[in-house]
Each structure stands twice: as C-alpha cells, then as structure tokens.
JSON list of N, CA, C and O in Angstrom, two decimals:
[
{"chain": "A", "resi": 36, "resn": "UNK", "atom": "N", "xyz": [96.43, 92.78, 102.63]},
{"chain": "A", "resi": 36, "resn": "UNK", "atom": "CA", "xyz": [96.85, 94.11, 102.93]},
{"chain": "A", "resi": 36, "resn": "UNK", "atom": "C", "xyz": [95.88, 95.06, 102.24]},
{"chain": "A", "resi": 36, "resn": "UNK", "atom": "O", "xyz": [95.47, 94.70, 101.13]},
{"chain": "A", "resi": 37, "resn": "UNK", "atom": "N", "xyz": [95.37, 96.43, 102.82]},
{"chain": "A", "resi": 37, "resn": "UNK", "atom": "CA", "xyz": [94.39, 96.79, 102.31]},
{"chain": "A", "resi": 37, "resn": "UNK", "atom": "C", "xyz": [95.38, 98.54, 101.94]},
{"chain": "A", "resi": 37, "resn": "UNK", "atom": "O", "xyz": [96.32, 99.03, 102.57]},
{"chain": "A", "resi": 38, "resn": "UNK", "atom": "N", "xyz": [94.56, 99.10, 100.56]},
{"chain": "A", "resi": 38, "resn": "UNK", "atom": "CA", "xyz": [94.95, 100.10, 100.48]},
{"chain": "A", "resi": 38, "resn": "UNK", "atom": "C", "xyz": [94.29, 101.25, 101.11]},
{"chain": "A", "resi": 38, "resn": "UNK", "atom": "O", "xyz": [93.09, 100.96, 101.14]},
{"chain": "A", "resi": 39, "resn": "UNK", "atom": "N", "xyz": [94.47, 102.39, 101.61]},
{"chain": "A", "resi": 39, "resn": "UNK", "atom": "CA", "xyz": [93.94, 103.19, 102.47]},
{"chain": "A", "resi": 39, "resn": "UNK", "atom": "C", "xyz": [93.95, 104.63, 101.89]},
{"chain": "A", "resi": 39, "resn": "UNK", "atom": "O", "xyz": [95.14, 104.90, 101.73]},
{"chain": "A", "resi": 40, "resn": "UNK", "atom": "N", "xyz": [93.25, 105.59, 101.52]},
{"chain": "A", "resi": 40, "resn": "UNK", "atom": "CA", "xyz": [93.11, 106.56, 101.23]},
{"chain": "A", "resi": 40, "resn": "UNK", "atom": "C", "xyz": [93.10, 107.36, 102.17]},
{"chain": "A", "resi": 40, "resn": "UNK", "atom": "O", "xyz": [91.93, 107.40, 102.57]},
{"chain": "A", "resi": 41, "resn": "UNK", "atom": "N", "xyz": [93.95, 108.27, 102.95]},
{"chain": "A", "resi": 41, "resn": "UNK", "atom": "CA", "xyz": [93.58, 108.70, 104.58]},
{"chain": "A", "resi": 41, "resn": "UNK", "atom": "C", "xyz": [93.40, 110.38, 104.23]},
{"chain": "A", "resi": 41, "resn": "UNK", "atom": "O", "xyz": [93.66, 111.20, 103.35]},
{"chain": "A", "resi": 42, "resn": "UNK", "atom": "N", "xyz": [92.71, 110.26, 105.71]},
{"chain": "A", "resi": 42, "resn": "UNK", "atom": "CA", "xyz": [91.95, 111.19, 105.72]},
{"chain": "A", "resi": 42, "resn": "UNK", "atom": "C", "xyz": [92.90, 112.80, 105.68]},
{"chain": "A", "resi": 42, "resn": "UNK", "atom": "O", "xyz": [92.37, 113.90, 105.55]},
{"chain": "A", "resi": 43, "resn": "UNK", "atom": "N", "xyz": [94.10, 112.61, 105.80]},
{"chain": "A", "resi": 43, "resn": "UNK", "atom": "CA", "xyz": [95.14, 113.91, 105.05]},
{"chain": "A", "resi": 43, "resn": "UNK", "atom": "C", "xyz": [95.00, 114.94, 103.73]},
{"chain": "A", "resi": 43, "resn": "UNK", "atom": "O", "xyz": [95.33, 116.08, 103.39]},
{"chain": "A", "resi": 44, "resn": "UNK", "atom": "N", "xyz": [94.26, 113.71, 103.21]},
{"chain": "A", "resi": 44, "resn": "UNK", "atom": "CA", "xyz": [94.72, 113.98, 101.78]},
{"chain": "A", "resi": 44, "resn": "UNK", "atom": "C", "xyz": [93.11, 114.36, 101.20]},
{"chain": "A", "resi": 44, "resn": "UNK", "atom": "O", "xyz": [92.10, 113.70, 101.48]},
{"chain": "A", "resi": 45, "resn": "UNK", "atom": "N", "xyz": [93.17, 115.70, 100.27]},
{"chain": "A", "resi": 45, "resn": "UNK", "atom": "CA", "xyz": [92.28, 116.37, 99.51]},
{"chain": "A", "resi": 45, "resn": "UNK", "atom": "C", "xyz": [91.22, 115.27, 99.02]},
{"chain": "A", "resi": 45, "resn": "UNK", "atom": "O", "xyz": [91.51, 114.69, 97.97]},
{"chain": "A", "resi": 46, "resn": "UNK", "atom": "N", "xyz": [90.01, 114.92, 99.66]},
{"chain": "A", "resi": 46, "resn": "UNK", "atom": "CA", "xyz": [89.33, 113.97, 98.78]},
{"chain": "A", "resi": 46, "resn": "UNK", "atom": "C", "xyz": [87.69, 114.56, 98.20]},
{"chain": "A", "resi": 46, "resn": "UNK", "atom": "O", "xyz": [86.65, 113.99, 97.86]},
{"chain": "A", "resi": 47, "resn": "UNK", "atom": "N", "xyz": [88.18, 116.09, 98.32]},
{"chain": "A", "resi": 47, "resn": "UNK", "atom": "CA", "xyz": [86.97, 116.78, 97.49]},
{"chain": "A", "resi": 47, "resn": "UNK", "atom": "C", "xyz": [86.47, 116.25, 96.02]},
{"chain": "A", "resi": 47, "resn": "UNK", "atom": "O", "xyz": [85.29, 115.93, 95.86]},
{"chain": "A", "resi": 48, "resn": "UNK", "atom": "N", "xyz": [87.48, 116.17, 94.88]},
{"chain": "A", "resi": 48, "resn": "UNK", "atom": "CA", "xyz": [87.12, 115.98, 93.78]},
{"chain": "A", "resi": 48, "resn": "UNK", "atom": "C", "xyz": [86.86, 114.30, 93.41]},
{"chain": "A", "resi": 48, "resn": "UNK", "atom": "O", "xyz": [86.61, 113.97, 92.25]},
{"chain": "A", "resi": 49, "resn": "UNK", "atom": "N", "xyz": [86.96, 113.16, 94.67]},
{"chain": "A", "resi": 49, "resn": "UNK", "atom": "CA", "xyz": [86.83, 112.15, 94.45]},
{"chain": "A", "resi": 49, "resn": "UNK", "atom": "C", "xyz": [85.79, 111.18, 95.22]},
{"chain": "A", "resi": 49, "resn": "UNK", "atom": "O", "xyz": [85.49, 109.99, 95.06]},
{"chain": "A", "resi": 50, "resn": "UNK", "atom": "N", "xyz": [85.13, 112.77, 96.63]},
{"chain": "A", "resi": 50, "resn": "UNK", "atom": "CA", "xyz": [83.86, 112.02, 97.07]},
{"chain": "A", "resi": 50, "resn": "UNK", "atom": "C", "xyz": [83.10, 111.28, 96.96]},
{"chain": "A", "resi": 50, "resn": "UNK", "atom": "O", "xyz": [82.69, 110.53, 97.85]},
{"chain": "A", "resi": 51, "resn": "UNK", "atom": "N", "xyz": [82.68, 111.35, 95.59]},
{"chain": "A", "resi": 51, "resn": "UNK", "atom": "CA", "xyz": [81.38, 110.56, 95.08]},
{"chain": "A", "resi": 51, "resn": "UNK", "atom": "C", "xyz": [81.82, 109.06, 95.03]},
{"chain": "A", "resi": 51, "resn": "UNK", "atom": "O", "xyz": [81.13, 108.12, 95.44]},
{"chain": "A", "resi": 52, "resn": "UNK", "atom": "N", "xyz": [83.18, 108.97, 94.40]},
{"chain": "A", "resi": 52, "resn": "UNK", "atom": "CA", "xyz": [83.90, 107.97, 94.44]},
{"chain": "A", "resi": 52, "resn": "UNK", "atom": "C", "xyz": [84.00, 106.43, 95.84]},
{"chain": "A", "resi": 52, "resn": "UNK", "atom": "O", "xyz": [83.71, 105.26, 96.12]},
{"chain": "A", "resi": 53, "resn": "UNK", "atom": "N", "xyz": [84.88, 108.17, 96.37]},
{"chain": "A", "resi": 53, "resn": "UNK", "atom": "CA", "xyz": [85.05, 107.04, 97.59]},
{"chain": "A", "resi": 53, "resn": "UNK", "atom": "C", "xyz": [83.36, 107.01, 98.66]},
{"chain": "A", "resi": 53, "resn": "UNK", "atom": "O", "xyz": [83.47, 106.35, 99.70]},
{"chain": "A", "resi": 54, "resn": "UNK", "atom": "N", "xyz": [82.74, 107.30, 98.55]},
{"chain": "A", "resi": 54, "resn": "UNK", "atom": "CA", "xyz": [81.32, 107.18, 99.10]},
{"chain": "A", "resi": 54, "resn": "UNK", "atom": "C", "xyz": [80.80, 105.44, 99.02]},
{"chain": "A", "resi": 54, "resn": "UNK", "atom": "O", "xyz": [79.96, 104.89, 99.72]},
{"chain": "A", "resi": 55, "resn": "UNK", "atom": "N", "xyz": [81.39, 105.03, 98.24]},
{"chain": "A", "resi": 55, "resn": "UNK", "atom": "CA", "xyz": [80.89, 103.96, 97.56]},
{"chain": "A", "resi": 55, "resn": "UNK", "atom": "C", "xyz": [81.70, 102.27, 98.69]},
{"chain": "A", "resi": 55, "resn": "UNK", "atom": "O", "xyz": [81.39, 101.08, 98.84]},
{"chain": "A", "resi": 56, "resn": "UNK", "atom": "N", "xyz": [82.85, 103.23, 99.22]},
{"chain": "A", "resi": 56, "resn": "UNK", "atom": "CA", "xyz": [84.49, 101.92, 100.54]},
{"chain": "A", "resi": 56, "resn": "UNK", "atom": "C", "xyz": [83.97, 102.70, 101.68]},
{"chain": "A", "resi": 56, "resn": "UNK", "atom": "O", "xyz": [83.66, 103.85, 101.99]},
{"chain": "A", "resi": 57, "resn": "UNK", "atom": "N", "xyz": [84.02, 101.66, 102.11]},
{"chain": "A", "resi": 57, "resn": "UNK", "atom": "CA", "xyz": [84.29, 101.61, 103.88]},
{"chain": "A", "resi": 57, "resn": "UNK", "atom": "C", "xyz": [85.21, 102.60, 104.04]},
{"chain": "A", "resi": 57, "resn": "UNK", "atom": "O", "xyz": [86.10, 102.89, 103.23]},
{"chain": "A", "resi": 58, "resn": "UNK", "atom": "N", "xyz": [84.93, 103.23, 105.27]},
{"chain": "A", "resi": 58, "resn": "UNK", "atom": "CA", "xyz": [85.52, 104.30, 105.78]},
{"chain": "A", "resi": 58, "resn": "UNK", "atom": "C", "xyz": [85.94, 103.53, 107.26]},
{"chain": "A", "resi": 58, "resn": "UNK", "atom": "O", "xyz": [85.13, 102.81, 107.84]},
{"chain": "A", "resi": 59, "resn": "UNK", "atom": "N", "xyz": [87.42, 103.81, 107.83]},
{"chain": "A", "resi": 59, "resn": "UNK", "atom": "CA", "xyz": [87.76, 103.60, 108.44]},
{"chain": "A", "resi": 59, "resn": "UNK", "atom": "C", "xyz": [88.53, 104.89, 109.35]},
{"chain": "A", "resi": 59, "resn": "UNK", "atom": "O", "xyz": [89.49, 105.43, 108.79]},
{"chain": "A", "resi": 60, "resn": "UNK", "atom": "N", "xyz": [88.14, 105.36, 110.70]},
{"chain": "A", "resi": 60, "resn": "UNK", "atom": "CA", "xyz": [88.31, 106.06, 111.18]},
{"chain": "A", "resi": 60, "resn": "UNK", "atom": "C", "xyz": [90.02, 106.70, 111.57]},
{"chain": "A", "resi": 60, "resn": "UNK", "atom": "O", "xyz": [90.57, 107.78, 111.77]},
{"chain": "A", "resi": 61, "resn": "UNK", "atom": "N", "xyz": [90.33, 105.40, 111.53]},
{"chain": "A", "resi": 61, "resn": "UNK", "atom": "CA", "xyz": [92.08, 105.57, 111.84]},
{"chain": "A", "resi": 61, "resn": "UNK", "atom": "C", "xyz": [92.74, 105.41, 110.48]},
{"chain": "A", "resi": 61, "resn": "UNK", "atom": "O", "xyz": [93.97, 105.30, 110.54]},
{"chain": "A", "resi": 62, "resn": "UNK", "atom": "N", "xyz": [92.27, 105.37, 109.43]},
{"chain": "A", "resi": 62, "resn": "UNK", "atom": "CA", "xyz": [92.75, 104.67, 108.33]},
{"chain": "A", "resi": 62, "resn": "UNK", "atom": "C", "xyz": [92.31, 105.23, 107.29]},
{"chain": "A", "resi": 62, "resn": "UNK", "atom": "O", "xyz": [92.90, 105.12, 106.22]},
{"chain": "A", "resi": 63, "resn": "UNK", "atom": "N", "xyz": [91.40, 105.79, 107.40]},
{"chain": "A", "resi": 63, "resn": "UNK", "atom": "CA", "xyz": [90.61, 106.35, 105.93]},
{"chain": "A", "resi": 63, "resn": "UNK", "atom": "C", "xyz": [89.93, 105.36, 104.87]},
{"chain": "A", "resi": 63, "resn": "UNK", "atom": "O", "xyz": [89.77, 104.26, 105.39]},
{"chain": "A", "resi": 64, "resn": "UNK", "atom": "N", "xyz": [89.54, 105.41, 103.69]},
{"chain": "A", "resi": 64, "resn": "UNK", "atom": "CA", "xyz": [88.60, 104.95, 102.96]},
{"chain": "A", "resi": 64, "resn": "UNK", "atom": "C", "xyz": [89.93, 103.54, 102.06]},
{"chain": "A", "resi": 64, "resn": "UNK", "atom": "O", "xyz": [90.98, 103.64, 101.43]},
{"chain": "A", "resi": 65, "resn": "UNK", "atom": "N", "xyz": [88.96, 102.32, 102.54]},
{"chain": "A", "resi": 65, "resn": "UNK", "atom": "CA", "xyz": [90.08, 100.87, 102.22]},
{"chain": "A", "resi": 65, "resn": "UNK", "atom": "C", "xyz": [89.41, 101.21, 100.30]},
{"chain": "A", "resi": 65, "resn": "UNK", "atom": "O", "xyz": [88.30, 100.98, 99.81]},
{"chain": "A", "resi": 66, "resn": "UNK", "atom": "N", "xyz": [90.42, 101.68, 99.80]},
{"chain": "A", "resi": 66, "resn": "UNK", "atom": "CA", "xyz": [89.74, 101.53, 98.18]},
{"chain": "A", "resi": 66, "resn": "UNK", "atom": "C", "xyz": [90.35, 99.98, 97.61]},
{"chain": "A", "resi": 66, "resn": "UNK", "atom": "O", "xyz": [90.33, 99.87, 96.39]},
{"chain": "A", "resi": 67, "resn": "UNK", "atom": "N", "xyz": [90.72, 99.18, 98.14]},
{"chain": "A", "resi": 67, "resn": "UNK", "atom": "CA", "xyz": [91.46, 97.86, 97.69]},
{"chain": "A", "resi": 67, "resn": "UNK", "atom": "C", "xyz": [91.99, 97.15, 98.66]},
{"chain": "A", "resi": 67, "resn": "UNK", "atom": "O", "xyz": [92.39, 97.68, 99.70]},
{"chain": "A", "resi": 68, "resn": "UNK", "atom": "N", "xyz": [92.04, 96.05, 98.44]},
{"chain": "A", "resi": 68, "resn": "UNK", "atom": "CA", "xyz": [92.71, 94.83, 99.05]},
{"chain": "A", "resi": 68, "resn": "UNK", "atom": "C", "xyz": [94.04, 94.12, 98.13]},
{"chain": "A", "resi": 68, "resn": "UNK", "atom": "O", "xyz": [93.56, 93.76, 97.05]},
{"chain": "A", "resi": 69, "resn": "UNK", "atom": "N", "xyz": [95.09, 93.90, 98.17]},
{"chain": "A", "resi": 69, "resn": "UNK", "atom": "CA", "xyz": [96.37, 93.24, 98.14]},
{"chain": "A", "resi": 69, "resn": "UNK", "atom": "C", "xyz": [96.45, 92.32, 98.92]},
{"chain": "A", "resi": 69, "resn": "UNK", "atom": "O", "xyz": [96.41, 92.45, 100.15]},
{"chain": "A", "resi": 70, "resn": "UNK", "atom": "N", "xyz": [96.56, 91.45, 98.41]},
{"chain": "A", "resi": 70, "resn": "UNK", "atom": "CA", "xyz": [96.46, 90.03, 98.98]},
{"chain": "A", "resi": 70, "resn": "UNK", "atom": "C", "xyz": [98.31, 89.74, 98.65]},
{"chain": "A", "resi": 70, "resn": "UNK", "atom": "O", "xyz": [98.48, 89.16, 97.58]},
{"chain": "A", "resi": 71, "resn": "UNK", "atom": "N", "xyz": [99.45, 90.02, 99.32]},
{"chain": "A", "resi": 71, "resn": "UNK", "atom": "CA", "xyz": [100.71, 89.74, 99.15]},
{"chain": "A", "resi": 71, "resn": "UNK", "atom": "C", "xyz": [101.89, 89.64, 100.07]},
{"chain": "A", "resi": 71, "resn": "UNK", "atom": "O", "xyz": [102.06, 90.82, 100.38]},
{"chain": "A", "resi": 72, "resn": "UNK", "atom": "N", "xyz": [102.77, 88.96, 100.67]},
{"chain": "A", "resi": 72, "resn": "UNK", "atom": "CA", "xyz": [103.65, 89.02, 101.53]},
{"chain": "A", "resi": 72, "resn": "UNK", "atom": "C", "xyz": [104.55, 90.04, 101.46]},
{"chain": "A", "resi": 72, "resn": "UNK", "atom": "O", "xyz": [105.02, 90.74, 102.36]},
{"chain": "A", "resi": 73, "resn": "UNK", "atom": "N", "xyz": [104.75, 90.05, 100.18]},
{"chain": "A", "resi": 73, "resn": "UNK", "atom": "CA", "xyz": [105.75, 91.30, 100.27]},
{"chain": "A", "resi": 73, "resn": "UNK", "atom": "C", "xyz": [105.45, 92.39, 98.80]},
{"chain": "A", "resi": 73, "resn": "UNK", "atom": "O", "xyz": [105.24, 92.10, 97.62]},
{"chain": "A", "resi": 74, "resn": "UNK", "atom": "N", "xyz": [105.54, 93.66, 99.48]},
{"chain": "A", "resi": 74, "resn": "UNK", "atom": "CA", "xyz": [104.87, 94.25, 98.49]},
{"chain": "A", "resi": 74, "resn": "UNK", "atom": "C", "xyz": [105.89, 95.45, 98.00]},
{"chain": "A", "resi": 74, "resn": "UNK", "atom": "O", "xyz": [106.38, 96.03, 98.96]},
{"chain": "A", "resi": 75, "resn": "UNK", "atom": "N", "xyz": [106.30, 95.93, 96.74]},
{"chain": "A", "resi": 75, "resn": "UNK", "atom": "CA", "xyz": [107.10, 96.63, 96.49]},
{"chain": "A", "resi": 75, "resn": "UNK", "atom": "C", "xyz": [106.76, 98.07, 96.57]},
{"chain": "A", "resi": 75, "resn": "UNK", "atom": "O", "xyz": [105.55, 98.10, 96.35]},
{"chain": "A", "resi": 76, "resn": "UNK", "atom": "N", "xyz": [107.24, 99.49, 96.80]},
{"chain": "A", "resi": 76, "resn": "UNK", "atom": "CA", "xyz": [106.50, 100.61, 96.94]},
{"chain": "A", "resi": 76, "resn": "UNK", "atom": "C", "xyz": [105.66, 100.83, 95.36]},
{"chain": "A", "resi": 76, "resn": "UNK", "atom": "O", "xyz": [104.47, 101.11, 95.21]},
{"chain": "A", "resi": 77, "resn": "UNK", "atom": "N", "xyz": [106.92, 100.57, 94.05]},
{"chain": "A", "resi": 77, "resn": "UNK", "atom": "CA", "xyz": [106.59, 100.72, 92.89]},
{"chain": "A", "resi": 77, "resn": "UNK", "atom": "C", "xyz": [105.60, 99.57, 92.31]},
{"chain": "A", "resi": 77, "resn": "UNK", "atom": "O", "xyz": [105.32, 99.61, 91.11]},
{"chain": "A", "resi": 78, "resn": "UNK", "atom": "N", "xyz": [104.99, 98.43, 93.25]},
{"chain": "A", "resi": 78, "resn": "UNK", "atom": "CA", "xyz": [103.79, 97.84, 92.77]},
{"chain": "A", "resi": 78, "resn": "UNK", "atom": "C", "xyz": [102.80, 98.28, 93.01]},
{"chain": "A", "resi": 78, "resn": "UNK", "atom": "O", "xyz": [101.77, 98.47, 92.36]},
{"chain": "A", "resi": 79, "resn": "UNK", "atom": "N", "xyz": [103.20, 98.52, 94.40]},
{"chain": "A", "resi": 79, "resn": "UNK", "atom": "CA", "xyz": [101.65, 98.99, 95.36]},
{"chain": "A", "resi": 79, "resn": "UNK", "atom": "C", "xyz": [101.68, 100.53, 94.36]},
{"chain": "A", "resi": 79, "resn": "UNK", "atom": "O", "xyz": [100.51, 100.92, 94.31]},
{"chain": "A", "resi": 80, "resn": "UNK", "atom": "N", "xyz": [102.18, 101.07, 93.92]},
{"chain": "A", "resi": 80, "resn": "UNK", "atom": "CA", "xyz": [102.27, 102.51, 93.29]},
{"chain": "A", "resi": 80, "resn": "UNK", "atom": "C", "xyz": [101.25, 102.46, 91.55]},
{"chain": "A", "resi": 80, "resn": "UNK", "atom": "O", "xyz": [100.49, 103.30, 91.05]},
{"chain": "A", "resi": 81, "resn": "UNK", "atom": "N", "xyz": [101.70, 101.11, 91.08]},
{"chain": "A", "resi": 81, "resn": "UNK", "atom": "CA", "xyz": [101.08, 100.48, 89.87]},
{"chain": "A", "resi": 81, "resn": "UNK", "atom": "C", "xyz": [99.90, 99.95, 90.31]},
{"chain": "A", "resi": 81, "resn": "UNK", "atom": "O", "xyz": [99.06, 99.86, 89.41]},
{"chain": "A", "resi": 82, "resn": "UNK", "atom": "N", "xyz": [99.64, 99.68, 91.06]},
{"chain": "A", "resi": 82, "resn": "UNK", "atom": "CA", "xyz": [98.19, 98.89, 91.43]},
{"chain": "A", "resi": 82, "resn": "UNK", "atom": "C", "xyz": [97.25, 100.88, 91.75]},
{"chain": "A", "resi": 82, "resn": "UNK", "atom": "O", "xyz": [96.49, 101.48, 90.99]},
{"chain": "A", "resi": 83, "resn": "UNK", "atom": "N", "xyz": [97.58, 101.13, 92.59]},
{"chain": "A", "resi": 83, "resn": "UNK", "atom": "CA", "xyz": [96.87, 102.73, 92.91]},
{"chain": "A", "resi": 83, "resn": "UNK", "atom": "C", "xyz": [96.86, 103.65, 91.54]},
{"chain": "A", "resi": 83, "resn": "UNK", "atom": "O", "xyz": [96.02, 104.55, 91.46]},
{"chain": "A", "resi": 84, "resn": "UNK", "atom": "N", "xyz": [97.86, 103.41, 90.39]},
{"chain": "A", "resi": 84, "resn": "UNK", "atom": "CA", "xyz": [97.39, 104.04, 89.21]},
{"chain": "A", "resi": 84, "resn": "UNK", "atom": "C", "xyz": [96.41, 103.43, 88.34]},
{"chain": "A", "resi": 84, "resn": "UNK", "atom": "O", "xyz": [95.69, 104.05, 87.56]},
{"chain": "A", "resi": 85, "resn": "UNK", "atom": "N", "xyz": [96.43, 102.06, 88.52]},
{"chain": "A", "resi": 85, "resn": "UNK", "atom": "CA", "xyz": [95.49, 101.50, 87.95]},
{"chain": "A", "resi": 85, "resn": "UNK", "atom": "C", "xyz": [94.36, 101.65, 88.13]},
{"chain": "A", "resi": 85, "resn": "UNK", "atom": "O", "xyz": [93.51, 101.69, 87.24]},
{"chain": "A", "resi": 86, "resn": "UNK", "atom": "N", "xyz": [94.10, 101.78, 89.74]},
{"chain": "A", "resi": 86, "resn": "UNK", "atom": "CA", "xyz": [92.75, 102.04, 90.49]},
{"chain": "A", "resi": 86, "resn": "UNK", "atom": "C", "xyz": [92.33, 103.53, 90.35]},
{"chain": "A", "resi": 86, "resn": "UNK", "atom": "O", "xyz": [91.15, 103.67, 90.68]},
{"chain": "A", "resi": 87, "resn": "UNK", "atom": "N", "xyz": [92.89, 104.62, 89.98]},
{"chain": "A", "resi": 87, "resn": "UNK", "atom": "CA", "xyz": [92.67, 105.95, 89.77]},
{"chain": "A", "resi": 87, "resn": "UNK", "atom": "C", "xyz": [92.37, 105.77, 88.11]},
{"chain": "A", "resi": 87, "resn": "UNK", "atom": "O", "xyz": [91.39, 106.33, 87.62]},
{"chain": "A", "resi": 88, "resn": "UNK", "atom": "N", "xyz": [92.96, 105.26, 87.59]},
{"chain": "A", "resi": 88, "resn": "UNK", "atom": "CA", "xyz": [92.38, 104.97, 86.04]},
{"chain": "A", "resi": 88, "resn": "UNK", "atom": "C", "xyz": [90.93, 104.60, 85.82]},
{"chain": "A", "resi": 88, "resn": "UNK", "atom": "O", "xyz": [90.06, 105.33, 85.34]},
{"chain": "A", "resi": 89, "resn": "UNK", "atom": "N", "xyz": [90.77, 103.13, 86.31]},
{"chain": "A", "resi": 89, "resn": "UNK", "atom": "CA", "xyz": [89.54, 102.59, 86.50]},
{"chain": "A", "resi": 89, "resn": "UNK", "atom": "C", "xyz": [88.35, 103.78, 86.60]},
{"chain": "A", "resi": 89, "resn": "UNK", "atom": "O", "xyz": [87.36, 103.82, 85.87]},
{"chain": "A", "resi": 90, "resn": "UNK", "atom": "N", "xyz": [88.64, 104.61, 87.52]},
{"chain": "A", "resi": 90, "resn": "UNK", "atom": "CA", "xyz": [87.78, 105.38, 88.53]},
{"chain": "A", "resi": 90, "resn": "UNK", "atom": "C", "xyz": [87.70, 106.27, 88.15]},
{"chain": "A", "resi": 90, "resn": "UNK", "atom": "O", "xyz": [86.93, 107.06, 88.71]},
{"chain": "A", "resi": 91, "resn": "UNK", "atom": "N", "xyz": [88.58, 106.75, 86.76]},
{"chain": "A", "resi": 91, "resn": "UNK", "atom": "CA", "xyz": [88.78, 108.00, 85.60]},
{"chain": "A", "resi": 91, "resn": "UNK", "atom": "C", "xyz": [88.74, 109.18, 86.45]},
{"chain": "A", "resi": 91, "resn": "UNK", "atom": "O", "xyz": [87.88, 110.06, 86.55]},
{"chain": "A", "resi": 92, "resn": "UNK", "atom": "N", "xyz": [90.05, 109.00, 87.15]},
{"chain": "A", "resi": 92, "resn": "UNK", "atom": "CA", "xyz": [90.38, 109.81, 88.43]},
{"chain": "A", "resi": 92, "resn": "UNK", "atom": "C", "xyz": [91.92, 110.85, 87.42]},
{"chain": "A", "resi": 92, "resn": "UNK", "atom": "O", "xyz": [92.42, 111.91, 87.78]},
{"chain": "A", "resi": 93, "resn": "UNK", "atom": "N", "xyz": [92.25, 110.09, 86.28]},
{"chain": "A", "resi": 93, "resn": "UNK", "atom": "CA", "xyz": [93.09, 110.54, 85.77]},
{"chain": "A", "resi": 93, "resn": "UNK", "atom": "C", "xyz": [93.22, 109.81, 84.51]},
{"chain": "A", "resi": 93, "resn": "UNK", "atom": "O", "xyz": [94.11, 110.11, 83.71]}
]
C-alpha cells in the first residue's frame, strides 16, 4: 500500500522534498510504501509523522 501526498494539499514549503518521489497524476507524490493487510488510520497516521520528522518537516 503506498502513501500518497495529493495534489490538494499545500506542497509549497515541502517541494524540494517531494521532488526527490514519483509523482503520480491521479494520486500525487507516493512518499512511502506499507507493506500491510490491514492498516489502522492511527498507524498509517504514526508512520506519516515519522516520515515528516525524518524530512524535518516538523
């Protein structure tokens, strides 16, 4: 399962960032892959803070 950054959402201050993932036209920029059958909102929520950490997005 891939995470998707879509194209809705303000991605001025994180361009440089996402410049780096595939951009997907219907989907927006895949910043991650989840490899899981079932995924909780509050994991997938812990995995995307983690990845904004990493990325000293916050």
């Amino acid at each position: 399962m891939g995470d998707f950054l879509d194209h809705e959402q303000d991605t001025t201050l994180v361009q440089k960032i996402l410049n780096q993932y595939d951009y997907y036209e219907k989907y927006g920029y895949k910043i991650f892959t989840i490899d899981a059958d079932d995924l909780s909102y509050e994991a997938g929520n812990k995995l995307f803070e983690a990845w904004l950490k990493t990325n000293n997005i916050i």
